[in-house]
Amino acid sequence: MHANPTQAPVRHGAMRAQNLGLVLGEVARGGPLTRAALAELTGLTKTTVSRLVADLLDAELVREAPAVSGGERGRPGVEVSLSGDRVAALGLEVNVAYLAACVVDLTRDVRVRKVIHRDNRAERPEDVLAAVRALGDEAASEASDLLIAGTVLAIPGPVGRGRVHNAPNLGWRDVEVAALFGRPVTVENEANMAALGEREFGEAPADFLYVSGETGVGAGLVSGGALYRGVLGVAGELGHVAVSSEGPSCRCGATGCLEVYAGRDTLPSSEALASGDLSALEACRSAGHALGVALSSAVNLLDPGTIVLGGVYAPLFPWLAPAVREVLAQRLARLRPALPALTASTTGPDAAVLGAAGQVLQRVIREPGTYAGRSGA
Amino acid sequence: MHANPTQAPVRHGAMRAQNLGLVLGEVARGGPLTRAALAELTGLTKTTVSRLVADLLDAELVREAPAVSGGERGRPGVEVSLSGDRVAALGLEVNVAYLAACVVDLTRDVRVRKVIHRDNRAERPEDVLAAVRALGDEAASEASDLLIAGTVLAIPGPVGRGRVHNAPNLGWRDVEVAALFGRPVTVENEANMAALGEREFGEAPADFLYVSGETGVGAGLVSGGALYRGVLGVAGELGHVAVSSEGPSCRCGATGCLEVYAGRDTLPSSEALASGDLSALEACRSAGHALGVALSSAVNLLDPGTIVLGGVYAPLFPWLAPAVREVLAQRLARLRPALPALTASTTGPDAAVLGAAGQVLQRVIREPGTYAGRSGA
């Protein structure tokens, strides 16, 4: 175990829980792995590793299979890898124009995925939350062989401590989302979850700014693989970065925010763009220009290595990217040694709901003790 | 020592160096402390702590004195605290209108402080660097009883790997500052060093955005007590955040940057403001408005708990703050659960040069082995 000399000795139960997490973490990071390799990686004895692996097998958090490359010293080896047979996560998302739910197992295999398109602005928050809860129940019932270890709900607006202070695009104000949901749930910002989804289920590097283009525009900053949340947990509100401070009014109460120029409602369809419709091309160029201005401010402040355009921006990337790149070059090239890479999301519209489920899986891998608790130490 | 089971055993010399840093770190954080308290805090045996403290005393990195409150169990105790008698740091700063140097000892006592006002735009980088090096030598010679453990030089522009890509306010482009300096030096961004100076020598909390108002405008984000640097090390360029993307040209090549509206050259003197000069008041209100717009974008992205206005903004705070607060409220209040606190720097114009010296002291405290190496293990 990881000794920490500044703290009192760890209780036996806590030590076992910590070591279970240590072993499962190595399996998640580098598996399949033999017990001998796990002992080496964790610094635990082979006897301890064997006992912990037995518990994890018993809980169906891991499975074993003959090693492809054979074992050490000529003996046939058995390797341990994550098992998707039992524990899973429920990811939920409320957005302006749809609800989404997914069940993802511990191997990150997406087992169920559900989307309902509807206008959530027209309904009361409690009704929207009841609808997304029902969608989640439906998804979970289609994976009834799995144990749902937890639920994370993504919301398009600043979220702090389970509460939405103001999500103007949904028309929600001071909504106690976690309390209204009526069941244990962690409430998170949609762009933050999409950033984590892109990192875990897509191809994003360890440092990047994910941009979520929906009715509103949000962003999630991942730095060294971890989400930057800010002091109140409401960092990344790219949609309200000023493009032109004297510009048109935004739903947030300010003027000239990015959302006014480049929110979903200002964007043409990719069909119109592909057919070469001139006004569609001009609308896309204009939104791309505003997005470039706001992103140049974000790059000046955050210096991310990569910008990933997600949400509705992903399918429009071929038309948006040239305008964005042009503005980034105009505003940044003389000052900075290099411009950030600009790429399209590879997880698409599912990024947020996948990232929400991924948060639950990360917790299970850190703290598997709850699920591997029956067979004793 | 801190065991790390995933790595090979640490060599004896490396272990001793690590433990010296562990003990000195506790003294710096919580001193004065008895040897018994240090043993408890570090998890090392009292014998090991005594041997390490002897080395640190020998190197004059710590000193001892009778405990004010008496020792444990009635015995008179002796407490160990940092010593300012030997090791010190040299902080240097090049800014547009001045050069600065300071010598700060290990107890953070500022022993020498020098400033020369001059227009550095008029000279070649190599001449400016020679002048600041000479100023540093002068400062060091006035503290000849101290051993200068290192030099950090703060520069007003984006710095990466000892190199300034482009500092338009100085007129520097592709300047290899570290190489030109001709002596071992670490080159850092001025606003970043000022942020750390405010944290270590002023009254800033663990999470804040420091704003450095000089000819250019920079910022340093401190999150959980640590500087956020970005991928290329050039985060915090608040001066080039867009206020109005179609606004006047900036020296950086972009348009409508904050610097155009609120750089030092646009600001009136505090004398003119104090005397109630109407055009001075209007100039300050207008700069404060632009600063508020750029800061609202920064708050949307970074969610800092506190904003500290430094550099030339600090003395103008009484006149600037109302306009800044008004814009922050207009642009942020409806969307966010709380507005960040807005305060004036308490370290004043020395923030960057103090922060630069502080960086050297932090390294000495982390790695005191170099200075406490003679008396053997």
mmCIF file of C-alpha atoms in Angstrom, chain A residues 7 45-46 84 97 109 140 146 158 163 167 203 206 208 210-211 247 287 297:
data_model
loop_
_atom_site.group_PDB
_atom_site.id
_atom_site.type_symbol
_atom_site.label_atom_id
_atom_site.label_comp_id
_atom_site.label_asym_id
_atom_site.label_seq_id
_atom_site.Cartn_x
_atom_site.Cartn_y
_atom_site.Cartn_z
ATOM 1 C CA GLN A 7 -1.261 10.225 8.881
ATOM 2 C CA THR A 45 3.196 -9.347 -2.251
ATOM 3 C CA LYS A 46 1.995 -12.030 -4.673
ATOM 4 C CA GLY A 84 -17.977 -5.912 -18.278
ATOM 5 C CA ALA A 97 -33.579 19.870 -27.742
ATOM 6 C CA ASP A 109 -18.567 -0.926 -23.781
ATOM 7 C CA ALA A 140 -31.245 0.310 -17.168
ATOM 8 C CA LEU A 146 -25.883 -5.356 -14.941
ATOM 9 C CA PRO A 158 -23.344 26.261 -14.760
ATOM 10 C CA ARG A 163 -27.887 23.097 -8.241
ATOM 11 C CA ALA A 167 -29.337 27.966 -17.420
ATOM 12 C CA GLU A 203 -9.027 10.529 -29.224
ATOM 13 C CA ALA A 206 -4.146 14.974 -22.062
ATOM 14 C CA PHE A 208 -7.186 20.263 -24.590
ATOM 15 C CA TYR A 210 -13.363 20.882 -25.627
ATOM 16 C CA VAL A 211 -15.971 23.189 -27.150
ATOM 17 C CA GLY A 247 -22.911 43.639 -29.653
ATOM 18 C CA ALA A 287 -20.294 32.022 -36.837
ATOM 19 C CA SER A 297 -9.363 34.977 -25.944
#
